[in-house]
């Protein structure tokens, strides 16, 4: 069995025009914090690579984590020029459900989330066949939070997994 090697040991420089945002990132950064992030990258450089999934048939890198670092390079001419339009990236190879879970895990430790987007993610994961247990374990939710997000969505199909029956004692 091959020894595990964390993605951070394989940072690559990717042209910013080959990097695209995902459609499921619920993390929100306020304008003052975005200015601070731009200053931090200007003063300290990129100290953390963005996490991406490579899509070979399109030759693009879809962001899993690092959207706001990516956005800084897209909007700050001085950083774009200094970095020669190259974004530091590590690549993970996971299916879409696990990429969504990775995005949430990366974000929850440091940011805030849009309730609407979190609800959409829970709906997508549920529709993809992920169990409530899988969702709770992989994106760090407890039963109450997951139940609230499912209730907010108003989609009856999200309750197909009977783990939240009020008559059960778990």
Tab-separated table of N, CA and C in Angstrom:
chain	number	residue	atom	x	y	z
A	1	UNK	N	0.845	-1.192	0.000
A	1	UNK	CA	0.000	0.000	0.000
A	1	UNK	C	0.885	1.247	0.000
A	2	UNK	N	0.541	2.182	-0.855
A	2	UNK	CA	1.310	3.415	-0.978
A	2	UNK	C	1.087	4.305	0.242
A	3	UNK	N	2.151	4.903	0.719
A	3	UNK	CA	2.066	5.802	1.871
A	3	UNK	C	1.294	7.066	1.484
A	4	UNK	N	0.404	7.504	2.385
A	4	UNK	CA	-0.393	8.697	2.118
A	4	UNK	C	0.496	9.941	2.111
A	5	UNK	N	0.260	10.816	1.149
A	5	UNK	CA	0.985	12.076	1.055
A	5	UNK	C	-0.042	13.195	0.914
A	6	UNK	N	-0.066	14.127	1.854
A	6	UNK	CA	-1.021	15.228	1.832
A	6	UNK	C	-0.847	16.072	0.576
A	7	UNK	N	-1.956	16.580	0.041
A	7	UNK	CA	-1.892	17.390	-1.184
A	7	UNK	C	-0.977	18.608	-1.077
A	8	UNK	N	-0.804	19.155	0.111
A	8	UNK	CA	-0.004	20.370	0.276
A	8	UNK	C	1.456	20.181	-0.166
A	9	UNK	N	1.906	18.937	-0.270
A	9	UNK	CA	3.275	18.681	-0.723
A	9	UNK	C	3.400	18.697	-2.244
A	10	UNK	N	2.287	18.959	-2.920
A	10	UNK	CA	2.282	19.006	-4.381
A	10	UNK	C	1.625	20.288	-4.882
A	11	UNK	N	2.075	21.427	-4.410
A	11	UNK	CA	1.517	22.704	-4.848
A	11	UNK	C	1.977	22.974	-6.280
A	12	UNK	N	1.018	23.384	-7.119
A	12	UNK	CA	1.331	23.730	-8.506
A	12	UNK	C	0.872	25.164	-8.779
A	13	UNK	N	1.504	25.815	-9.721
A	13	UNK	CA	1.130	27.172	-10.135
A	13	UNK	C	0.211	27.051	-11.347
A	14	UNK	N	-1.041	27.469	-11.174
A	14	UNK	CA	-2.047	27.317	-12.233
A	14	UNK	C	-2.446	28.695	-12.753
A	15	UNK	N	-2.448	28.883	-14.067
A	15	UNK	CA	-2.932	30.161	-14.617
A	15	UNK	C	-4.362	30.431	-14.133
A	16	UNK	N	-4.590	31.631	-13.645
A	16	UNK	CA	-5.878	31.987	-13.051
A	16	UNK	C	-7.038	31.756	-14.015
A	17	UNK	N	-6.808	31.854	-15.318
A	17	UNK	CA	-7.908	31.651	-16.267
A	17	UNK	C	-8.300	30.180	-16.420
A	18	UNK	N	-7.530	29.270	-15.806
A	18	UNK	CA	-7.898	27.854	-15.810
A	18	UNK	C	-8.595	27.447	-14.509
A	19	UNK	N	-8.820	28.410	-13.615
A	19	UNK	CA	-9.469	28.133	-12.330
A	19	UNK	C	-10.883	28.699	-12.373
A	20	UNK	N	-11.848	27.891	-11.926
A	20	UNK	CA	-13.245	28.329	-11.886
A	20	UNK	C	-13.824	28.080	-10.497
A	21	UNK	N	-14.760	28.930	-10.118
A	21	UNK	CA	-15.443	28.768	-8.834
A	21	UNK	C	-16.420	27.606	-8.934
A	22	UNK	N	-16.667	26.970	-7.795
A	22	UNK	CA	-17.738	25.968	-7.771
A	22	UNK	C	-19.068	26.686	-7.565
A	23	UNK	N	-20.151	25.974	-7.675
A	23	UNK	CA	-21.473	26.595	-7.552
A	23	UNK	C	-22.092	26.391	-6.179
A	24	UNK	N	-21.344	25.780	-5.252
A	24	UNK	CA	-21.940	25.379	-3.985
A	24	UNK	C	-21.262	25.952	-2.746
A	25	UNK	N	-20.364	26.900	-2.889
A	25	UNK	CA	-19.653	27.432	-1.720
A	25	UNK	C	-20.532	28.418	-0.961
A	26	UNK	N	-20.919	28.082	0.272
A	26	UNK	CA	-21.781	28.977	1.037
A	26	UNK	C	-21.022	29.978	1.897
A	27	UNK	N	-19.701	30.003	1.821
A	27	UNK	CA	-18.918	30.888	2.679
A	27	UNK	C	-19.046	32.331	2.198
A	28	UNK	N	-19.214	33.240	3.132
A	28	UNK	CA	-19.400	34.656	2.828
A	28	UNK	C	-18.338	35.454	3.577
A	29	UNK	N	-17.669	36.353	2.881
A	29	UNK	CA	-16.675	37.230	3.505
A	29	UNK	C	-17.116	38.671	3.265
A	30	UNK	N	-17.219	39.436	4.345
A	30	UNK	CA	-17.655	40.833	4.266
A	30	UNK	C	-16.576	41.686	3.597
A	31	UNK	N	-16.969	42.823	2.985
A	31	UNK	CA	-15.997	43.681	2.292
A	31	UNK	C	-14.781	44.090	3.140
A	32	UNK	N	-14.927	44.439	4.423
A	32	UNK	CA	-13.710	44.797	5.184
A	32	UNK	C	-12.723	43.634	5.292
A	33	UNK	N	-13.246	42.419	5.443
A	33	UNK	CA	-12.365	41.251	5.528
A	33	UNK	C	-11.731	40.938	4.173
A	34	UNK	N	-12.448	41.215	3.082
A	34	UNK	CA	-11.859	41.025	1.755
A	34	UNK	C	-10.697	41.995	1.546
A	35	UNK	N	-10.861	43.239	2.006
A	35	UNK	CA	-9.761	44.207	1.913
A	35	UNK	C	-8.571	43.739	2.733
A	36	UNK	N	-8.860	43.180	3.917
A	36	UNK	CA	-7.794	42.662	4.770
A	36	UNK	C	-7.104	41.468	4.112
A	37	UNK	N	-7.877	40.604	3.465
A	37	UNK	CA	-7.291	39.464	2.760
A	37	UNK	C	-6.392	39.944	1.626
A	38	UNK	N	-6.840	40.949	0.881
A	38	UNK	CA	-6.017	41.492	-0.204
A	38	UNK	C	-4.713	42.061	0.366
A	39	UNK	N	-4.800	42.789	1.476
A	39	UNK	CA	-3.606	43.335	2.121
A	39	UNK	C	-2.688	42.213	2.609
A	40	UNK	N	-3.278	41.197	3.216
A	40	UNK	CA	-2.493	40.066	3.709
A	40	UNK	C	-1.734	39.393	2.573
A	41	UNK	N	-2.411	39.167	1.448
A	41	UNK	CA	-1.742	38.539	0.305
A	41	UNK	C	-0.689	39.477	-0.277
A	42	UNK	N	-0.964	40.768	-0.274
A	42	UNK	CA	0.029	41.726	-0.772
A	42	UNK	C	1.261	41.737	0.129
A	43	UNK	N	1.052	41.777	1.411
A	43	UNK	CA	2.171	41.881	2.361
A	43	UNK	C	2.916	40.558	2.571
A	44	UNK	N	2.163	39.453	2.625
A	44	UNK	CA	2.759	38.163	2.984
A	44	UNK	C	2.843	37.176	1.830
A	45	UNK	N	2.221	37.508	0.702
A	45	UNK	CA	2.137	36.561	-0.402
A	45	UNK	C	1.057	35.518	-0.129
A	46	UNK	N	0.884	34.612	-1.056
A	46	UNK	CA	-0.038	33.496	-0.848
A	46	UNK	C	0.655	32.510	0.088
A	47	UNK	N	0.095	32.341	1.258
A	47	UNK	CA	0.688	31.438	2.244
A	47	UNK	C	-0.063	30.115	2.324
A	48	UNK	N	-1.213	30.055	1.683
A	48	UNK	CA	-1.997	28.816	1.629
A	48	UNK	C	-2.467	28.610	0.194
A	49	UNK	N	-2.251	27.429	-0.355
A	49	UNK	CA	-2.735	27.184	-1.711
A	49	UNK	C	-4.252	27.025	-1.721
A	50	UNK	N	-4.852	27.245	-2.870
A	50	UNK	CA	-6.263	26.938	-3.064
A	50	UNK	C	-6.370	25.433	-3.294
A	51	UNK	N	-7.499	24.871	-2.938
A	51	UNK	CA	-7.750	23.446	-3.134
A	51	UNK	C	-8.691	23.319	-4.328
A	52	UNK	N	-8.296	22.499	-5.299
A	52	UNK	CA	-9.082	22.347	-6.519
A	52	UNK	C	-9.264	20.880	-6.891
A	53	UNK	N	-10.226	20.667	-7.769
A	53	UNK	CA	-10.467	19.386	-8.411
A	53	UNK	C	-10.192	19.614	-9.892
A	54	UNK	N	-9.351	18.796	-10.484
A	54	UNK	CA	-9.006	18.974	-11.894
A	54	UNK	C	-10.019	18.252	-12.777
A	55	UNK	N	-10.520	18.954	-13.791
A	55	UNK	CA	-11.466	18.387	-14.756
A	55	UNK	C	-10.723	18.287	-16.094
A	56	UNK	N	-10.135	17.117	-16.367
A	56	UNK	CA	-9.259	16.997	-17.539
A	56	UNK	C	-9.942	17.269	-18.875
A	57	UNK	N	-11.201	16.855	-19.028
A	57	UNK	CA	-11.858	17.053	-20.329
A	57	UNK	C	-12.061	18.523	-20.659
A	58	UNK	N	-12.049	19.390	-19.661
A	58	UNK	CA	-12.165	20.833	-19.883
A	58	UNK	C	-10.850	21.553	-19.618
A	59	UNK	N	-9.863	20.831	-19.063
A	59	UNK	CA	-8.581	21.400	-18.665
A	59	UNK	C	-8.779	22.617	-17.754
A	60	UNK	N	-9.635	22.429	-16.741
A	60	UNK	CA	-9.865	23.480	-15.754
A	60	UNK	C	-9.754	22.901	-14.347
A	61	UNK	N	-9.557	23.799	-13.410
A	61	UNK	CA	-9.466	23.451	-11.999
A	61	UNK	C	-10.645	24.102	-11.278
A	62	UNK	N	-11.528	23.271	-10.724
A	62	UNK	CA	-12.685	23.789	-10.000
A	62	UNK	C	-12.327	23.931	-8.523
A	63	UNK	N	-12.567	25.121	-7.980
A	63	UNK	CA	-12.239	25.381	-6.592
A	63	UNK	C	-13.065	24.529	-5.642
A	64	UNK	N	-12.414	23.997	-4.633
A	64	UNK	CA	-13.052	23.315	-3.512
A	64	UNK	C	-12.928	24.214	-2.285
A	65	UNK	N	-11.770	24.840	-2.142
A	65	UNK	CA	-11.521	25.787	-1.060
A	65	UNK	C	-10.564	26.852	-1.575
A	66	UNK	N	-10.784	28.085	-1.135
A	66	UNK	CA	-9.891	29.168	-1.521
A	66	UNK	C	-10.525	30.174	-2.458
A	67	UNK	N	-11.859	30.170	-2.539
A	67	UNK	CA	-12.536	31.087	-3.452
A	67	UNK	C	-12.115	32.537	-3.233
A	68	UNK	N	-12.013	32.966	-1.992
A	68	UNK	CA	-11.714	34.376	-1.727
A	68	UNK	C	-10.257	34.721	-2.047
A	69	UNK	N	-9.337	33.775	-1.885
A	69	UNK	CA	-7.950	33.989	-2.322
A	69	UNK	C	-7.900	34.077	-3.840
A	70	UNK	N	-8.687	33.237	-4.506
A	70	UNK	CA	-8.830	33.279	-5.970
A	70	UNK	C	-9.416	34.624	-6.394
A	71	UNK	N	-10.460	35.058	-5.704
A	71	UNK	CA	-11.134	36.315	-6.047
A	71	UNK	C	-10.186	37.505	-5.898
A	72	UNK	N	-9.325	37.464	-4.891
A	72	UNK	CA	-8.346	38.550	-4.723
A	72	UNK	C	-7.468	38.649	-5.961
A	73	UNK	N	-6.972	37.524	-6.456
A	73	UNK	CA	-6.121	37.598	-7.646
A	73	UNK	C	-6.909	38.091	-8.856
A	74	UNK	N	-8.181	37.720	-8.951
A	74	UNK	CA	-9.008	38.151	-10.082
A	74	UNK	C	-9.316	39.652	-10.021
A	75	UNK	N	-9.317	40.239	-8.821
A	75	UNK	CA	-9.741	41.636	-8.688
A	75	UNK	C	-8.628	42.611	-8.319
A	76	UNK	N	-7.476	42.110	-7.906
A	76	UNK	CA	-6.364	42.987	-7.525
A	76	UNK	C	-5.289	42.941	-8.607
A	77	UNK	N	-5.205	44.016	-9.376
A	77	UNK	CA	-4.245	44.071	-10.475
A	77	UNK	C	-2.809	43.922	-9.967
A	78	UNK	N	-2.502	44.553	-8.838
A	78	UNK	CA	-1.118	44.488	-8.335
A	78	UNK	C	-0.723	43.070	-7.929
A	79	UNK	N	-1.665	42.331	-7.346
A	79	UNK	CA	-1.361	40.949	-6.966
A	79	UNK	C	-1.295	40.072	-8.212
A	80	UNK	N	-2.233	40.258	-9.132
A	80	UNK	CA	-2.212	39.504	-10.382
A	80	UNK	C	-0.858	39.680	-11.084
A	81	UNK	N	-0.412	40.920	-11.192
A	81	UNK	CA	0.861	41.195	-11.880
A	81	UNK	C	2.039	40.600	-11.134
A	82	UNK	N	2.085	40.791	-9.818
A	82	UNK	CA	3.214	40.261	-9.050
A	82	UNK	C	3.290	38.740	-9.145
A	83	UNK	N	2.123	38.090	-9.114
A	83	UNK	CA	2.070	36.622	-9.147
A	83	UNK	C	2.081	36.074	-10.572
A	84	UNK	N	2.176	36.989	-11.554
A	84	UNK	CA	2.194	36.606	-12.980
A	84	UNK	C	0.951	35.796	-13.361
A	85	UNK	N	-0.173	36.092	-12.694
A	85	UNK	CA	-1.428	35.425	-13.016
A	85	UNK	C	-1.483	33.955	-12.625
A	86	UNK	N	-0.565	33.514	-11.768
A	86	UNK	CA	-0.507	32.111	-11.362
A	86	UNK	C	-0.999	31.961	-9.920
A	87	UNK	N	-1.938	31.058	-9.732
A	87	UNK	CA	-2.523	30.805	-8.420
A	87	UNK	C	-1.945	29.515	-7.853
A	88	UNK	N	-1.474	29.527	-6.596
A	88	UNK	CA	-0.981	28.277	-6.004
A	88	UNK	C	-2.157	27.347	-5.696
A	89	UNK	N	-2.057	26.115	-6.181
A	89	UNK	CA	-3.165	25.163	-6.095
A	89	UNK	C	-2.646	23.795	-5.666
A	90	UNK	N	-3.452	23.117	-4.861
A	90	UNK	CA	-3.272	21.681	-4.636
A	90	UNK	C	-4.506	21.004	-5.196
A	91	UNK	N	-4.337	19.794	-5.697
A	91	UNK	CA	-5.432	19.082	-6.347
A	91	UNK	C	-5.850	17.897	-5.482
A	92	UNK	N	-7.169	17.773	-5.297
A	92	UNK	CA	-7.723	16.578	-4.662
A	92	UNK	C	-8.591	15.877	-5.701
A	93	UNK	N	-8.698	14.577	-5.587
A	93	UNK	CA	-9.483	13.802	-6.543
A	93	UNK	C	-10.626	13.131	-5.800
A	94	UNK	N	-11.778	13.814	-5.757
A	94	UNK	CA	-12.955	13.307	-5.054
A	94	UNK	C	-14.192	13.527	-5.912
A	95	UNK	N	-15.215	12.719	-5.668
A	95	UNK	CA	-16.465	12.931	-6.392
A	95	UNK	C	-17.151	14.188	-5.853
A	96	UNK	N	-18.208	14.614	-6.536
A	96	UNK	CA	-18.853	15.885	-6.222
A	96	UNK	C	-19.371	15.939	-4.790
A	97	UNK	N	-19.975	14.876	-4.289
A	97	UNK	CA	-20.486	14.895	-2.916
A	97	UNK	C	-19.353	15.101	-1.915
A	98	UNK	N	-18.247	14.426	-2.135
A	98	UNK	CA	-17.109	14.577	-1.230
A	98	UNK	C	-16.416	15.924	-1.405
A	99	UNK	N	-16.459	16.501	-2.612
A	99	UNK	CA	-15.915	17.855	-2.790
A	99	UNK	C	-16.767	18.861	-2.028
A	100	UNK	N	-18.090	18.695	-2.091
A	100	UNK	CA	-18.974	19.578	-1.323
A	100	UNK	C	-18.662	19.470	0.170
A	101	UNK	N	-18.521	18.251	0.649
A	101	UNK	CA	-18.211	18.046	2.061
A	101	UNK	C	-16.865	18.685	2.419
A	102	UNK	N	-15.884	18.551	1.530
A	102	UNK	CA	-14.570	19.162	1.774
A	102	UNK	C	-14.686	20.684	1.871
A	103	UNK	N	-15.466	21.277	0.970
A	103	UNK	CA	-15.664	22.730	1.005
A	103	UNK	C	-16.240	23.151	2.354
A	104	UNK	N	-17.259	22.451	2.806
A	104	UNK	CA	-17.887	22.809	4.075
A	104	UNK	C	-16.903	22.633	5.229
A	105	UNK	N	-16.186	21.523	5.256
A	105	UNK	CA	-15.211	21.300	6.344
A	105	UNK	C	-14.163	22.408	6.367
A	106	UNK	N	-13.656	22.779	5.195
A	106	UNK	CA	-12.655	23.848	5.149
A	106	UNK	C	-13.236	25.155	5.674
A	107	UNK	N	-14.465	25.454	5.301
A	107	UNK	CA	-15.076	26.732	5.646
A	107	UNK	C	-15.566	26.834	7.076
A	108	UNK	N	-16.150	25.797	7.598
A	108	UNK	CA	-16.823	25.883	8.898
A	108	UNK	C	-15.883	26.293	10.013
A	109	UNK	N	-14.633	25.963	9.892
A	109	UNK	CA	-13.675	26.299	10.954
A	109	UNK	C	-13.311	27.780	10.963
A	110	UNK	N	-13.655	28.507	9.899
A	110	UNK	CA	-13.172	29.890	9.849
A	110	UNK	C	-14.158	30.920	9.322
A	111	UNK	N	-15.279	30.513	8.773
A	111	UNK	CA	-16.148	31.502	8.156
A	111	UNK	C	-17.588	31.351	8.582
A	112	UNK	N	-18.430	32.138	7.945
A	112	UNK	CA	-19.857	32.014	8.165
A	112	UNK	C	-20.483	31.535	6.866
A	113	UNK	N	-21.660	30.967	6.982
A	113	UNK	CA	-22.305	30.394	5.817
A	113	UNK	C	-23.666	31.013	5.575
A	114	UNK	N	-23.991	31.131	4.331
A	114	UNK	CA	-25.318	31.560	3.913
A	114	UNK	C	-26.287	30.397	4.172
A	115	UNK	N	-27.341	30.657	4.921
A	115	UNK	CA	-28.330	29.624	5.213
A	115	UNK	C	-28.924	29.072	3.921
A	116	UNK	N	-29.199	29.967	2.961
A	116	UNK	CA	-29.805	29.520	1.709
A	116	UNK	C	-28.892	28.529	0.982
A	117	UNK	N	-27.602	28.849	0.898
A	117	UNK	CA	-26.683	27.952	0.195
A	117	UNK	C	-26.457	26.661	0.976
A	118	UNK	N	-26.408	26.742	2.299
A	118	UNK	CA	-26.267	25.520	3.104
A	118	UNK	C	-27.477	24.621	2.876
A	119	UNK	N	-28.659	25.221	2.795
A	119	UNK	CA	-29.874	24.446	2.543
A	119	UNK	C	-29.790	23.763	1.179
A	120	UNK	N	-29.302	24.496	0.173
A	120	UNK	CA	-29.140	23.916	-1.161
A	120	UNK	C	-28.155	22.751	-1.147
A	121	UNK	N	-27.071	22.893	-0.399
A	121	UNK	CA	-26.070	21.821	-0.320
A	121	UNK	C	-26.675	20.579	0.322
A	122	UNK	N	-27.399	20.767	1.422
A	122	UNK	CA	-28.051	19.629	2.076
A	122	UNK	C	-29.014	18.960	1.095
A	123	UNK	N	-29.769	19.749	0.351
A	123	UNK	CA	-30.698	19.189	-0.637
A	123	UNK	C	-29.938	18.400	-1.703
A	124	UNK	N	-28.851	18.970	-2.225
A	124	UNK	CA	-28.070	18.288	-3.262
A	124	UNK	C	-27.476	16.980	-2.749
A	125	UNK	N	-26.916	17.013	-1.544
A	125	UNK	CA	-26.322	15.800	-0.981
A	125	UNK	C	-27.389	14.738	-0.741
A	126	UNK	N	-28.551	15.154	-0.266
A	126	UNK	CA	-29.646	14.211	-0.033
A	126	UNK	C	-30.119	13.606	-1.351
A	127	UNK	N	-30.291	14.453	-2.358
A	127	UNK	CA	-30.723	13.964	-3.676
A	127	UNK	C	-29.673	13.040	-4.297
A	128	UNK	N	-28.397	13.250	-3.936
A	128	UNK	CA	-27.319	12.402	-4.453
A	128	UNK	C	-27.244	11.066	-3.715
A	129	UNK	N	-28.150	10.886	-2.731
A	129	UNK	CA	-28.200	9.608	-2.029
A	129	UNK	C	-27.370	9.546	-0.757
A	130	UNK	N	-26.833	10.681	-0.337
A	130	UNK	CA	-26.054	10.686	0.898
A	130	UNK	C	-27.018	10.621	2.093
A	131	UNK	N	-26.727	9.754	3.041
A	131	UNK	CA	-27.590	9.608	4.218
A	131	UNK	C	-27.395	10.786	5.168
A	132	UNK	N	-28.352	10.950	6.062
A	132	UNK	CA	-28.218	11.992	7.085
A	132	UNK	C	-26.958	11.771	7.904
A	133	UNK	N	-26.666	10.527	8.227
A	133	UNK	CA	-25.457	10.214	8.995
A	133	UNK	C	-24.214	10.649	8.224
A	134	UNK	N	-24.166	10.370	6.910
A	134	UNK	CA	-23.029	10.772	6.087
A	134	UNK	C	-22.891	12.290	6.093
A	135	UNK	N	-24.007	12.998	5.888
A	135	UNK	CA	-23.973	14.459	5.852
A	135	UNK	C	-23.477	15.009	7.192
A	136	UNK	N	-24.032	14.520	8.290
A	136	UNK	CA	-23.622	15.022	9.611
A	136	UNK	C	-22.131	14.770	9.846
A	137	UNK	N	-21.667	13.575	9.525
A	137	UNK	CA	-20.264	13.221	9.765
A	137	UNK	C	-19.320	14.011	8.861
A	138	UNK	N	-19.697	14.185	7.607
A	138	UNK	CA	-18.771	14.778	6.641
A	138	UNK	C	-18.783	16.295	6.574
A	139	UNK	N	-19.846	16.939	7.031
A	139	UNK	CA	-19.818	18.404	7.028
A	139	UNK	C	-20.008	18.987	8.420
A	140	UNK	N	-19.889	18.145	9.430
A	140	UNK	CA	-19.841	18.627	10.804
A	140	UNK	C	-21.134	19.227	11.313
A	141	UNK	N	-22.241	18.590	11.023
A	141	UNK	CA	-23.541	19.072	11.508
A	141	UNK	C	-24.063	18.123	12.565
A	142	UNK	N	-24.877	18.666	13.468
A	142	UNK	CA	-25.600	17.779	14.369
A	142	UNK	C	-27.001	17.564	13.803
A	143	UNK	N	-27.761	16.651	14.427
A	143	UNK	CA	-29.095	16.315	13.920
A	143	UNK	C	-30.014	17.529	13.856
A	144	UNK	N	-29.954	18.367	14.887
A	144	UNK	CA	-30.852	19.525	14.934
A	144	UNK	C	-30.587	20.496	13.785
A	145	UNK	N	-29.307	20.769	13.520
A	145	UNK	CA	-28.977	21.683	12.426
A	145	UNK	C	-29.417	21.110	11.085
A	146	UNK	N	-29.163	19.829	10.875
A	146	UNK	CA	-29.562	19.199	9.620
A	146	UNK	C	-31.082	19.226	9.476
A	147	UNK	N	-31.790	18.924	10.545
A	147	UNK	CA	-33.249	18.958	10.508
A	147	UNK	C	-33.754	20.363	10.171
A	148	UNK	N	-33.172	21.382	10.800
A	148	UNK	CA	-33.582	22.766	10.515
A	148	UNK	C	-33.377	23.112	9.043
A	149	UNK	N	-32.219	22.739	8.492
A	149	UNK	CA	-31.956	23.051	7.089
A	149	UNK	C	-32.918	22.316	6.162
A	150	UNK	N	-33.244	21.084	6.502
A	150	UNK	CA	-34.220	20.346	5.694
A	150	UNK	C	-35.600	20.993	5.802
A	151	UNK	N	-35.950	21.448	6.998
A	151	UNK	CA	-37.243	22.111	7.175
A	151	UNK	C	-37.307	23.418	6.390
A	152	UNK	N	-36.225	24.180	6.429
A	152	UNK	CA	-36.171	25.450	5.699
A	152	UNK	C	-36.382	25.218	4.213
A	153	UNK	N	-35.809	24.133	3.700
A	153	UNK	CA	-35.911	23.856	2.266
A	153	UNK	C	-37.353	23.603	1.850
A	154	UNK	N	-38.144	23.032	2.743
A	154	UNK	CA	-39.528	22.737	2.423
A	154	UNK	C	-39.700	21.613	1.426
A	155	UNK	N	-38.651	20.878	1.130
A	155	UNK	CA	-38.733	19.783	0.167
A	155	UNK	C	-38.990	18.470	0.888
A	156	UNK	N	-40.149	17.901	0.666
A	156	UNK	CA	-40.529	16.662	1.350
A	156	UNK	C	-39.547	15.531	1.074
A	157	UNK	N	-38.969	15.502	-0.142
A	157	UNK	CA	-38.069	14.391	-0.479
A	157	UNK	C	-36.822	14.351	0.398
A	158	UNK	N	-36.484	15.476	1.046
A	158	UNK	CA	-35.299	15.476	1.915
A	158	UNK	C	-35.527	14.655	3.181
A	159	UNK	N	-36.768	14.299	3.451
A	159	UNK	CA	-37.073	13.524	4.646
A	159	UNK	C	-37.251	12.044	4.343
A	160	UNK	N	-36.849	11.613	3.164
A	160	UNK	CA	-36.984	10.212	2.787
A	160	UNK	C	-36.172	9.305	3.706
A	161	UNK	N	-35.023	9.778	4.182
A	161	UNK	CA	-34.210	9.028	5.128
A	161	UNK	C	-34.873	9.191	6.494
A	162	UNK	N	-35.293	8.113	7.072
A	162	UNK	CA	-36.115	8.162	8.282
A	162	UNK	C	-35.312	8.374	9.571
A	163	UNK	N	-34.060	8.742	9.490
A	163	UNK	CA	-33.243	8.893	10.693
A	163	UNK	C	-33.753	9.962	11.632
A	164	UNK	N	-34.579	10.878	11.147
A	164	UNK	CA	-35.041	11.972	11.994
A	164	UNK	C	-36.440	11.760	12.547
A	165	UNK	N	-36.944	10.551	12.497
A	165	UNK	CA	-38.258	10.278	13.059
A	165	UNK	C	-38.301	10.713	14.524
A	166	UNK	N	-39.309	11.464	14.893
A	166	UNK	CA	-39.403	11.960	16.261
A	166	UNK	C	-39.718	10.858	17.257
A	167	UNK	N	-40.116	9.693	16.778
A	167	UNK	CA	-40.445	8.602	17.684
A	167	UNK	C	-39.234	7.736	18.018
A	168	UNK	N	-38.146	7.969	17.366
A	168	UNK	CA	-36.927	7.179	17.629
A	168	UNK	C	-36.111	7.800	18.734
A	169	UNK	N	-35.497	6.975	19.535
A	169	UNK	CA	-34.530	7.432	20.532
A	169	UNK	C	-33.161	6.981	20.072
A	170	UNK	N	-32.358	7.931	19.612
A	170	UNK	CA	-31.007	7.584	19.136
A	170	UNK	C	-29.994	8.008	20.164
